[in-house]
Coordinates of C-alpha atoms in Angstrom, one line a residue:
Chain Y
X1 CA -16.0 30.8 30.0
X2 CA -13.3 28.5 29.3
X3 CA -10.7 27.0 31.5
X4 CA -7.9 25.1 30.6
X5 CA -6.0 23.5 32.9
X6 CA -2.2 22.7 32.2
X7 CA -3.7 20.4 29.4
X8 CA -1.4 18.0 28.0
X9 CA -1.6 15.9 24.8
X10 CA -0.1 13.1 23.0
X11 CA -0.6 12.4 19.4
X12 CA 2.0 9.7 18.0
X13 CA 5.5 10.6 18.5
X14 CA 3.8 14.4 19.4
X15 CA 3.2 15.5 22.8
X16 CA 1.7 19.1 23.8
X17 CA 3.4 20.2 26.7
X18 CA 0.8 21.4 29.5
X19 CA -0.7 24.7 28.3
X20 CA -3.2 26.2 30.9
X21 CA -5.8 29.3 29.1
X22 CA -8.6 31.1 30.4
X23 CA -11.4 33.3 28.4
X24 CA -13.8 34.9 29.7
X25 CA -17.6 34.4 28.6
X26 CA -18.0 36.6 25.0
X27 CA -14.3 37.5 24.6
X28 CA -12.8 36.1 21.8
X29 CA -8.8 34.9 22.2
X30 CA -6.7 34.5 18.7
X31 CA -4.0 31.6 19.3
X32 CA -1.1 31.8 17.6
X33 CA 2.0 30.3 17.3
X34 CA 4.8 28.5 15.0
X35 CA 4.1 25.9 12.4
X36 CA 3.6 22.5 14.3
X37 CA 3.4 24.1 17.5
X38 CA 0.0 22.2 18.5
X39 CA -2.5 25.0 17.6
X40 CA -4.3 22.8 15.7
X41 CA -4.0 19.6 17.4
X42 CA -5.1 21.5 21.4
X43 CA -7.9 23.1 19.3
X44 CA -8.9 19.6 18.8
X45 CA -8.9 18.3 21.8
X46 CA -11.1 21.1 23.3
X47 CA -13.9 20.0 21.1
X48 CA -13.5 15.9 21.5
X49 CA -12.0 15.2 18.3
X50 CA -8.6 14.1 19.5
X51 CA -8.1 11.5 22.7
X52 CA -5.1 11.3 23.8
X53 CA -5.4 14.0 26.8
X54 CA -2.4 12.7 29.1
X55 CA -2.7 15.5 31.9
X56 CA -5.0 18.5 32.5
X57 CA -9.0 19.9 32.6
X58 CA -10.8 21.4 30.2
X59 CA -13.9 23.3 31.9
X60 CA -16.6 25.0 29.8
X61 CA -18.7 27.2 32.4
X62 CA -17.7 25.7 34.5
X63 CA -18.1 22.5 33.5
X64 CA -15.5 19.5 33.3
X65 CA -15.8 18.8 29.4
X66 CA -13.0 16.7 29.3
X67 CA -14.3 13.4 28.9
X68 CA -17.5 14.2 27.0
X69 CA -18.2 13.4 23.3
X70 CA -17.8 16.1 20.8
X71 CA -21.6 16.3 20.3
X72 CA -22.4 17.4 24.1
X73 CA -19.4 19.7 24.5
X74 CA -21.9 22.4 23.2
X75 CA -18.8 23.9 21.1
X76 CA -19.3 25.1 17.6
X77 CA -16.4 24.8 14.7
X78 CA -15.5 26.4 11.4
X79 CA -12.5 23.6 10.4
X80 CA -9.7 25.3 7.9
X81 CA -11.0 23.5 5.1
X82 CA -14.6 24.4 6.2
X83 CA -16.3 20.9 5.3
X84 CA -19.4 21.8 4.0
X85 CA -21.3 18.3 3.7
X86 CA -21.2 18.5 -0.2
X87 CA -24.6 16.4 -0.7
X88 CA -26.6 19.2 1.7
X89 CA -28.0 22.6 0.3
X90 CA -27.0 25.8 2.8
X91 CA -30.7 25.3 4.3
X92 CA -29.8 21.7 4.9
X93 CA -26.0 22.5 6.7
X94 CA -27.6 25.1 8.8
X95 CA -30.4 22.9 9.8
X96 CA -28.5 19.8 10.3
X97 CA -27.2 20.6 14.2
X98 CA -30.8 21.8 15.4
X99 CA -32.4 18.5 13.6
X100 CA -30.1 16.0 15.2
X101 CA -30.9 17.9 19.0
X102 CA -35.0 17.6 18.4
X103 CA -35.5 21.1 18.2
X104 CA -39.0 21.7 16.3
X105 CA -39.6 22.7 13.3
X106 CA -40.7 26.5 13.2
X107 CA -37.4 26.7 16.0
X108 CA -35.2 25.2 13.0
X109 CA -37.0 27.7 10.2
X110 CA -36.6 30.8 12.1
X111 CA -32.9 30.0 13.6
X112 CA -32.1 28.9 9.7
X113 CA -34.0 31.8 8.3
X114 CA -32.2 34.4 11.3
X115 CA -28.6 33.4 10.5
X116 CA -29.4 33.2 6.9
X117 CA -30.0 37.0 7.1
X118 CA -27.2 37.8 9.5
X119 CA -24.9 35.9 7.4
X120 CA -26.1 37.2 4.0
X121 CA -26.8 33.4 2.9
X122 CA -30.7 34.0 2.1
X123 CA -30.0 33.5 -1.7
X124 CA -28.3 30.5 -1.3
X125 CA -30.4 28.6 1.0
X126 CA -31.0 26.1 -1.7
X127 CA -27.6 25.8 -3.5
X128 CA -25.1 22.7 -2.8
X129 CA -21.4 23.8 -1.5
X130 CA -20.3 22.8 -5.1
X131 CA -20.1 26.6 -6.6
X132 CA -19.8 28.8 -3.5
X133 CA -17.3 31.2 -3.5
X134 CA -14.5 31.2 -0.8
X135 CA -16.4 33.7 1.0
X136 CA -19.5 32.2 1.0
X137 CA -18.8 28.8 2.3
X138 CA -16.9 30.2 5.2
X139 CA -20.1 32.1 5.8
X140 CA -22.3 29.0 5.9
X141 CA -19.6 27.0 7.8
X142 CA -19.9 29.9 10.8
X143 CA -24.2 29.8 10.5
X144 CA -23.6 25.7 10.4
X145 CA -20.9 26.3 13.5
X146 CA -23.4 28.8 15.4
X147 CA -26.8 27.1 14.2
X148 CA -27.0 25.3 18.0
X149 CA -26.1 28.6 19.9
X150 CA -22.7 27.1 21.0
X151 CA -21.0 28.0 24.3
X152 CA -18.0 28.0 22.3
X153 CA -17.0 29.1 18.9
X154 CA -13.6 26.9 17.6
X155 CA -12.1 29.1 14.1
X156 CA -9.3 26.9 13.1
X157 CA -7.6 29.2 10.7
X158 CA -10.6 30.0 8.9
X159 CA -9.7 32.8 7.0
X160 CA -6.9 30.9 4.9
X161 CA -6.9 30.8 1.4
X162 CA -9.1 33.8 1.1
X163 CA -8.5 36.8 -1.5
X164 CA -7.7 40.1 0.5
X165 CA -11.2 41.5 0.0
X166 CA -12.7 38.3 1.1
X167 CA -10.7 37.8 4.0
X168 CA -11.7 41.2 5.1
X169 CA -15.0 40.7 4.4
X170 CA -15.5 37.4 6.2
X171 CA -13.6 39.0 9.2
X172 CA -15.4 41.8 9.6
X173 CA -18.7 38.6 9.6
X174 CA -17.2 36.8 12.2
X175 CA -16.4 39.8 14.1
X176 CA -20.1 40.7 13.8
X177 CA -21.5 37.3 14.7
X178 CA -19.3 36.9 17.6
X179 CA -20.6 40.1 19.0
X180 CA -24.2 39.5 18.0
X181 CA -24.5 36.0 19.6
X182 CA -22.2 36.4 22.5
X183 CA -20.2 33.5 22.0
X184 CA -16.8 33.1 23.4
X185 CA -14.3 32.4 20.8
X186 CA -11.3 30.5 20.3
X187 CA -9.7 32.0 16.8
X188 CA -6.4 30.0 16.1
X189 CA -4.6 31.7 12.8
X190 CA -0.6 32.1 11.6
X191 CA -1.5 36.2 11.4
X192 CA -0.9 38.5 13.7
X193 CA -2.6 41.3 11.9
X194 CA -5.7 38.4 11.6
X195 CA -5.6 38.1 15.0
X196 CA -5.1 41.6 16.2
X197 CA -8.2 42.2 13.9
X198 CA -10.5 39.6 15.0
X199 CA -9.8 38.4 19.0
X200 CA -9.8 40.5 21.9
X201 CA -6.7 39.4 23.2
X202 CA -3.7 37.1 21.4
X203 CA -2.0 34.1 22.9
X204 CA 1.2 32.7 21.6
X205 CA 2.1 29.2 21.9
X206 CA 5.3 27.4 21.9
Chain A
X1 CA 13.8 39.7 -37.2
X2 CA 14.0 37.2 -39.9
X3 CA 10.7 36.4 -40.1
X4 CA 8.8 37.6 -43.0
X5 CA 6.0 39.9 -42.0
X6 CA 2.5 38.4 -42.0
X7 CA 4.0 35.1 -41.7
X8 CA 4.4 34.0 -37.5
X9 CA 6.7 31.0 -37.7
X10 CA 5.7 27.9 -35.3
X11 CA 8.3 26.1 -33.2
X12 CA 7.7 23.0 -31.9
X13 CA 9.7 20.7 -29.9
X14 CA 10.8 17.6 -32.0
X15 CA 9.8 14.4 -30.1
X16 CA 11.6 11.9 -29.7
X17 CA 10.7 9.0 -31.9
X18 CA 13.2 5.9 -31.1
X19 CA 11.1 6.5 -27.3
X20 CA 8.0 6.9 -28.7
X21 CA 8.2 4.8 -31.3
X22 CA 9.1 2.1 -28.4
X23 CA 5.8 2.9 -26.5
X24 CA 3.6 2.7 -29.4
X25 CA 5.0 -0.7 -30.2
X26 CA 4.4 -2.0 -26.8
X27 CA 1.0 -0.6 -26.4
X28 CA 0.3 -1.9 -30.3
X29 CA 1.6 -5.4 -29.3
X30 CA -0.7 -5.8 -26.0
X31 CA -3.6 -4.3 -27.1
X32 CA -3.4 -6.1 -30.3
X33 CA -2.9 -9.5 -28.6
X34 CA -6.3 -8.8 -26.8
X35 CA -7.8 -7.7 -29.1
X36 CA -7.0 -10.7 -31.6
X37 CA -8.5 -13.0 -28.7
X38 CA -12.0 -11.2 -29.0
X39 CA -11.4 -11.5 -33.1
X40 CA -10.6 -15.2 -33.0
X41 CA -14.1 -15.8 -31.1
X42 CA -15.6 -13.8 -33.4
X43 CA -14.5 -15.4 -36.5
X44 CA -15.3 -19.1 -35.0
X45 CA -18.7 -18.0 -33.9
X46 CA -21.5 -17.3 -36.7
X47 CA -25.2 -15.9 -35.6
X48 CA -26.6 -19.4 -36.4
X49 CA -24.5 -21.1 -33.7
X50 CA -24.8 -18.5 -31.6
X51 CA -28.3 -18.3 -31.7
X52 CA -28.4 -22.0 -31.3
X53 CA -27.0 -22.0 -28.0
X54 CA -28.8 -19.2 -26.4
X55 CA -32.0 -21.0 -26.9
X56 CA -31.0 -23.8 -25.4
X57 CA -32.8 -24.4 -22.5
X58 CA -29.8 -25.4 -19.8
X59 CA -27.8 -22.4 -21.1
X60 CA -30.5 -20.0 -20.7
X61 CA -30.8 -21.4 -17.0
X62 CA -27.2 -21.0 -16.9
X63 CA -27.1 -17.1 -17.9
X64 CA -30.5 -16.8 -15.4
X65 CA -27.8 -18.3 -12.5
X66 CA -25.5 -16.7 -13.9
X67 CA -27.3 -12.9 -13.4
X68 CA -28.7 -13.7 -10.1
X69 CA -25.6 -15.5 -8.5
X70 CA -23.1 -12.4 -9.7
X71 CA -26.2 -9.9 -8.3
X72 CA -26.1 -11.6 -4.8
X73 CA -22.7 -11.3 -4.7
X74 CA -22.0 -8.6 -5.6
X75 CA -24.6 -7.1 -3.1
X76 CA -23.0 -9.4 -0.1
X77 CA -19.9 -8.2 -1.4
X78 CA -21.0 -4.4 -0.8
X79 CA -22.5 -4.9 2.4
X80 CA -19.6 -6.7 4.0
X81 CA -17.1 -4.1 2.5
X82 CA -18.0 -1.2 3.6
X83 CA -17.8 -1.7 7.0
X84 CA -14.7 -3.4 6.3
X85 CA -13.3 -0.9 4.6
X86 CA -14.4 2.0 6.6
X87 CA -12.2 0.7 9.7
X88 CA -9.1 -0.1 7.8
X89 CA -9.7 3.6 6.4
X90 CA -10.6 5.5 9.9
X91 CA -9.2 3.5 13.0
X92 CA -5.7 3.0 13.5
X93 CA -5.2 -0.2 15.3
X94 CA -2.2 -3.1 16.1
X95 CA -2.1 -5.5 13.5
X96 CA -4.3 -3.1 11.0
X97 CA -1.4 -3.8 8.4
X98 CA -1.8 -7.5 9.0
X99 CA -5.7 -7.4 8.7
X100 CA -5.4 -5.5 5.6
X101 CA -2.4 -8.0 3.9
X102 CA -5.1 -11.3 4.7
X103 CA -8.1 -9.4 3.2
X104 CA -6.2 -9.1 0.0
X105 CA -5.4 -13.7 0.5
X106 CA -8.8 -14.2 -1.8
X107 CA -7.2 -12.3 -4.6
X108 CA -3.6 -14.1 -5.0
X109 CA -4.7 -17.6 -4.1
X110 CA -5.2 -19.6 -7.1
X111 CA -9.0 -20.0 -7.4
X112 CA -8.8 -23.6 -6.9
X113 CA -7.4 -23.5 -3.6
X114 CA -10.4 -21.2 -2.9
X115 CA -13.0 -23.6 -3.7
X116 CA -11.3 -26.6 -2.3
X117 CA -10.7 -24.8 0.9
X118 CA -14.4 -23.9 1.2
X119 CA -15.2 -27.8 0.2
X120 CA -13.3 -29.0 3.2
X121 CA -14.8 -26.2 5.6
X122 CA -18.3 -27.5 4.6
X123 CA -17.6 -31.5 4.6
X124 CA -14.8 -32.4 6.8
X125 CA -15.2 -29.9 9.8
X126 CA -17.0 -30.0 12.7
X127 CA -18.8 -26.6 14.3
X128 CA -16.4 -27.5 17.3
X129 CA -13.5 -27.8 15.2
X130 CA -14.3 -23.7 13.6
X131 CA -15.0 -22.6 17.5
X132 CA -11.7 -24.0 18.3
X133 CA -9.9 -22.4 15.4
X134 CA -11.3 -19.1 15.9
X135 CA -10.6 -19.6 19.8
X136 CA -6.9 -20.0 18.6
X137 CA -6.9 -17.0 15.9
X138 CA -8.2 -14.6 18.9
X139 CA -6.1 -16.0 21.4
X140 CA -2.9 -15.7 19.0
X141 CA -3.9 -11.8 18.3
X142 CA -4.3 -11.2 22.4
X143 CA -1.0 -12.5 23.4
X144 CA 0.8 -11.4 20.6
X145 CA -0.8 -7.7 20.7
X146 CA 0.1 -8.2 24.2
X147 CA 3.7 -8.9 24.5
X148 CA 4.4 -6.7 21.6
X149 CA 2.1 -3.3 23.1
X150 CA 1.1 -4.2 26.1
X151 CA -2.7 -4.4 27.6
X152 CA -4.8 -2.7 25.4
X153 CA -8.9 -2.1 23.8
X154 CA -8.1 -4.4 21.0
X155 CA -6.2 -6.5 23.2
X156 CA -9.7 -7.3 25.7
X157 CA -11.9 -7.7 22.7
X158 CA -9.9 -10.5 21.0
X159 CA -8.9 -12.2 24.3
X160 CA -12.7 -12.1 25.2
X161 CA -13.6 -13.6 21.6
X162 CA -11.0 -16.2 22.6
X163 CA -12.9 -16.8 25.6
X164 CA -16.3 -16.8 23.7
X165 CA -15.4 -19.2 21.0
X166 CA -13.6 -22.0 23.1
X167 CA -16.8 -21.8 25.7
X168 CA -18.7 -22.3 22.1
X169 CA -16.2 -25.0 21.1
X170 CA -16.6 -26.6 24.1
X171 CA -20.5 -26.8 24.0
X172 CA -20.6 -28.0 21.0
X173 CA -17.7 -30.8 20.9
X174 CA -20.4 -33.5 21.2
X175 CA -21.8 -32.5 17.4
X176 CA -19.6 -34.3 15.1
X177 CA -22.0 -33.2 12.1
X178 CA -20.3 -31.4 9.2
X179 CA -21.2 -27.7 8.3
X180 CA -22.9 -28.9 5.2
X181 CA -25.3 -31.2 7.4
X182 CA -26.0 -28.2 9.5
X183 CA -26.6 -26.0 6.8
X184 CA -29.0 -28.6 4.7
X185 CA -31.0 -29.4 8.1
X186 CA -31.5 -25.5 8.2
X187 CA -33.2 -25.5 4.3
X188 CA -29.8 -23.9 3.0
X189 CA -27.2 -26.5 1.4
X190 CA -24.6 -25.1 0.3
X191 CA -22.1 -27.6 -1.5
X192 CA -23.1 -28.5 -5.1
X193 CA -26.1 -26.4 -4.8
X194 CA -26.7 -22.9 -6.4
X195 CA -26.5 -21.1 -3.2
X196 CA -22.8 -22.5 -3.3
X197 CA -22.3 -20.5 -6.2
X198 CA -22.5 -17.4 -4.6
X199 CA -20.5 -18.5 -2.1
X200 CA -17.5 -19.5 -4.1
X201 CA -17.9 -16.3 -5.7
X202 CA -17.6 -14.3 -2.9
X203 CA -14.3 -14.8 -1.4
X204 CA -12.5 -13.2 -4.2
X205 CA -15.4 -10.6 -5.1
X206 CA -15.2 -9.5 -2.1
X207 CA -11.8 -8.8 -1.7
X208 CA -12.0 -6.3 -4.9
X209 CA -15.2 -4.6 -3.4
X210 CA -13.2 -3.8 0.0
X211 CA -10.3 -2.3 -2.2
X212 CA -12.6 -0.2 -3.8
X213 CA -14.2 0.4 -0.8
X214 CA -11.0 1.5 0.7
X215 CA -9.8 4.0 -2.0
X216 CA -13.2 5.6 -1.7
X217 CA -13.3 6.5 2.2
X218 CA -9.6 7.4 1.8
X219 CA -10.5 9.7 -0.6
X220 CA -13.5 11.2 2.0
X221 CA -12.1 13.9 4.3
X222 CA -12.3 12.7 8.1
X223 CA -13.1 16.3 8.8
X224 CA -16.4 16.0 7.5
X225 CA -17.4 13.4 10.6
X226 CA -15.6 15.6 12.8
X227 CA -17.9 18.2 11.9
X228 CA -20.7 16.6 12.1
X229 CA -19.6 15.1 15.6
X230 CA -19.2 18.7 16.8
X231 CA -23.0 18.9 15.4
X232 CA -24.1 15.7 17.7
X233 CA -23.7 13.3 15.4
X234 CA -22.6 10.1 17.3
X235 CA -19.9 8.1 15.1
X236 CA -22.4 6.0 13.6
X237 CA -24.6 9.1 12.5
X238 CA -21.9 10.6 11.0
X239 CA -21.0 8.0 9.1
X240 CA -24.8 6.6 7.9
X241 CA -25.5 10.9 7.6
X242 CA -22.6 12.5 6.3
X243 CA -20.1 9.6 5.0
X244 CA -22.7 6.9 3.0
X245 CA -24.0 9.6 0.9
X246 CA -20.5 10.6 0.1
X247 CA -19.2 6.7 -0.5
X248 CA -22.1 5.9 -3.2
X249 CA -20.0 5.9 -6.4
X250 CA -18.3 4.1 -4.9
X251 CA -20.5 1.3 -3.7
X252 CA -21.4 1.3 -7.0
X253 CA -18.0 0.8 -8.4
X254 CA -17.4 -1.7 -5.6
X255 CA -20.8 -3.6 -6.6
X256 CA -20.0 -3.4 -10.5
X257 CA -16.2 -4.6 -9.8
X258 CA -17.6 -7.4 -7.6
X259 CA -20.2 -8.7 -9.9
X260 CA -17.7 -8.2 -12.5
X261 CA -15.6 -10.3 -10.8
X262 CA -17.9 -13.2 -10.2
X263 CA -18.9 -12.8 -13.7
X264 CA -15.1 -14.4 -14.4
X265 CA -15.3 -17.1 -11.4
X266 CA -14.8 -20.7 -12.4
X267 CA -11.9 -22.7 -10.2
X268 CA -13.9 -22.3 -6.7
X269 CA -17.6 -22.9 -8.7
X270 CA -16.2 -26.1 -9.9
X271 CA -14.6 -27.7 -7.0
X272 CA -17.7 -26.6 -4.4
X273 CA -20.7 -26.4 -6.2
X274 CA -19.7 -28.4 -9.6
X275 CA -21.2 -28.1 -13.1
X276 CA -24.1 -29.5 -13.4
X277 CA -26.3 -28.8 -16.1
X278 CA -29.8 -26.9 -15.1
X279 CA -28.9 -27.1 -11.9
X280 CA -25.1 -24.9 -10.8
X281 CA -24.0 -24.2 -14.1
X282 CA -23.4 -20.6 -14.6
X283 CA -21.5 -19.0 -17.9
X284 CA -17.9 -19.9 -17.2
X285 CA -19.1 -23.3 -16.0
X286 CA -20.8 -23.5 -19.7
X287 CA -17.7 -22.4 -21.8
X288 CA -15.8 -25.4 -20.1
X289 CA -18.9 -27.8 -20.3
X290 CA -19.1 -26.8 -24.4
X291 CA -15.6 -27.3 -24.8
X292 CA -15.9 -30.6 -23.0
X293 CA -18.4 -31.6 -25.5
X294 CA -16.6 -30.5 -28.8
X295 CA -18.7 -27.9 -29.5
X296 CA -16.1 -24.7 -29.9
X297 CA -18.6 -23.0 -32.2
X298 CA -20.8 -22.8 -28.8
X299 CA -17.7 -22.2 -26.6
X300 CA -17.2 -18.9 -28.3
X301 CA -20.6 -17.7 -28.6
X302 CA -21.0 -17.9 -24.9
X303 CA -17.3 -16.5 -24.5
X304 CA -18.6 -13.2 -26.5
X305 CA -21.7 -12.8 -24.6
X306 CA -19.2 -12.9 -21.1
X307 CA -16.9 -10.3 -22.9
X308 CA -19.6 -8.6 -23.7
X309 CA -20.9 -8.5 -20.2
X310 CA -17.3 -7.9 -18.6
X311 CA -16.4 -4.7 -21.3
X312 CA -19.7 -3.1 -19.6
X313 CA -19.2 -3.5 -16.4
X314 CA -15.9 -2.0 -16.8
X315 CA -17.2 0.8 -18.9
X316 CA -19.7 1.1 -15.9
X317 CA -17.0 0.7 -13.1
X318 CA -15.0 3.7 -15.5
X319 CA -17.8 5.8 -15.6
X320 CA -18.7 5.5 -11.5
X321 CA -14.7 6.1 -10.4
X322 CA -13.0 8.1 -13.2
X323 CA -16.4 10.7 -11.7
X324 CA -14.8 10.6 -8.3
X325 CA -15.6 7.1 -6.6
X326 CA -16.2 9.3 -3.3
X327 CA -19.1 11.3 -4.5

């Protein structure tokens, strides 16, 4: 579950005015909202990538997160531009949470192999981001995002930029894995038919 | 339809020559001034002088020098860059603008004032006198980061390096020994020695490696070590993980530009670590030495084998950056 408090931020001459949010544990919330609104930028902040928090919690079951490091916030994210660490087969991306956390190593195969399947990625375990389709590196950024079996999925538009078929396609994966792992989501996106299709409930900023 | 049958007529868009004509001239003039240099050595140069002189004994010690002082830079130059760089790329800071305008000093100095500045450092000032100077530098960034923002992170550190350094200066304001007497007690003189080589090459070097240093984490997406933060990465495991595999074109471009660079270093080799046959001379050193002696024949031999050197590297540097310097 996540709680956030009449949260606050300031980034440069920008300031978020307090926003307070609740979701439940496993339901998925679709923020949306005009262009410059802060989407993006509160997004941030819930997974420790932006400082600059001037007022406000952020509690992750029930959990103060606030001041934690991105790392031990236990949330997973797909960024728009998906970032696929362009040295690192698929196998490698998926692996690379459950390395850095210890986890041993028939843990990391099956976890790698089980997403691999869910995700329809088992044919390109050992190919580089460099030659993916749209549609398949948002799929390998979700298994990458979901690899550590986050308490909180982050979606930061990531269905942009995608062909109509793909974007359906990819949806209708996310929708799936969502479901499937019981994750709570945070889905922020400029459409409302996205959002209607994907989250549970929609909030509108601004 | 006027156009015969079988016959599809081609339009094109007449250029405009006065323009181009212009252009080519310009381009012909420069390239062709350059180029002329390369032919003059050429034609003053014949395989028996230059065969001469590469068997000579000091210059052969002189290319050796040459190789491994440019190497040794150029690695120093690499290592000190990149972290350099990677903080003038990713943190926004005060006086960040400021940092970055002194790191490019090395580059418009004239090299002379390089190597005499380094001469003085080593010879006429005391350990005290450096503590005391650096005291001053980090107590002039404190206050004025201060009064112009306010207490802040950046503000603490260089107030407490202030602190740090006039304690130092202050222990040490008994020692009225040089630099240079410090460094030869410890087994490492610097002035007129070849280790002095490298380090009057590396002032200037080094400045060209953090450029390209720069360009190259600019040109790295900050969302990849945001991503891999999300994944547990600390911010020094996302950068040696995800960010150092990214940068290594460009440490190679940054090593080749660097060693390119100190290929081309005379004024600061001269006036610190002289020219001295067997013993500093590196290849520029020998050009001036040859010329010194009347021998232009030999001047331009060695000339060819540095333009030869310098039109590889670049060709090297090309092939690293115009690849993408960030993969």
């Amino acid at each position: 579950m996540l709680i956030l408090e009449e949260v606050s931020v300031r980034v440069g001459q920008f300031v978020l005015p307090e926003f307070s949010l609740e979701i439940a544990e496993g339901e998925c919330v679709a923020l949306m909202g005009p262009s410059g609104c802060g989407k993006t930028t509160l997004m941030e902040t819930v997974c420790g990538l932006r400082s600059g928090m001037i007022r406000g919690r952020i509690l992750l079951d029930g959990v103060e997160i606030s001041g934690l490091p991105p790392g031990a916030r236990g949330i997973g994210l797909v960024p728009q531009d998906v970032a696929l660490f362009p040295t690192l087969t698929v196998r490698e991306q998926l692996e690379f949470g459950p390395k850095l956390h210890g986890w041993g190593r028939r843990e990391i195969r099956e976890r790698t192999d089980g997403l691999a399947e869910d995700l329809g990625l088992e044919k390109l375990l050992n190919r580089v981001p460099h030659g993916l389709s749209g549609g398949e590196a948002r799929r390998v950024a979700l298994g990458r995002a979901l690899a550590l079996k986050p308490r909180l999925l982050c979606l930061d538009e990531a269905l942009s930029g995608l062909d109509e078929e793909r974007h359906d396609e990819v949806l209708q994966v996310i929708r799936k894995m969502i479901e499937r792992e019981g994750v709570t989501a945070l889905h922020v996106t400029h459409s409302r038919k996205e959002a209607e299709a994907i989250a549970d409930r929609v909030v509108v900023m601004g | 339809m006027e156009e015969k049958q079988g016959r599809d007529k081609i339009w094109r868009v007449r250029p405009e020559w006065p323009f181009l004509l212009f252009l080519v001239f310009v381009v012909a003039a420069y390239l062709g001034l350059l180029l002329l240099m390369v032919g003059a050595n050429v034609l003053t140069v014949s395989w028996k002088d230059a065969w001469e002189i590469l068997k000579d004994p000091d210059i052969q010690h002189s290319i050796k020098l040459t190789f491994v002082t440019c190497t040794a830079t150029a690695i120093l130059s690499v290592l000190v860059s990149v972290p350099v760089a990677y903080l003038l790329s990713r943190y926004q800071f005060r006086g960040r603008a400021f940092i970055d305008t002194l790191l490019d000093i090395p580059i418009l100095l004239p090299p002379l004032i390089v190597g005499l500045s380094l001469l003085i450092l080593f010879n006429r000032v005391s350990p005290s006198d450096c503590c005391w100077m650096m005291a001053g530098g980090f107590l002039l960034a404190a206050v004025s980061g201060c009064l112009w923002k306010g207490k802040g992170m950046v503000q603490s550190v260089t107030g407490g390096m202030a602190v740090v350094f006039g304690g130092l200066a202050l222990l040490l304001s008994g020692n009225e020994s040089s630099l240079e007497d410090i460094a030869s007690g410890a087994g490492i003189p610097m002035t007129f020695h070849p280790l002095g080589v490298v380090l009057a090459q590396f002032p200037v070097a080094a400045a060209f490696a953090v450029r390209t240093m720069r360009t190259t984490f600019d040109q790295i997406s900050p969302r990849y070590e945001e991503v891999a933060m999300t994944l547990g990465c600390n911010r020094g495991q996302a950068f040696a993980r995800v960010v150092l595999p990214l940068a290594g074109k460009g440490m190679v471009a940054a090593g080749t530009m660097a060693w390119a660079r100190a290929l081309g270093e005379f004024g600061p080799i001269l006036i610190f670590a002289g020219a001295t046959r067997g013993r500093t001379e590196v290849l520029a050193t020998s050009v001036f030495l040859e010329i010194n002696i009347g021998n232009l024949p030999g001047a331009a031999a060695l000339s060819l084998l540095m333009i030869l050197l310098a039109v590889t590297t670049l060709l090297l540097v090309r092939f690293f950056v115009g690849r993408g310097g960030a993969m």
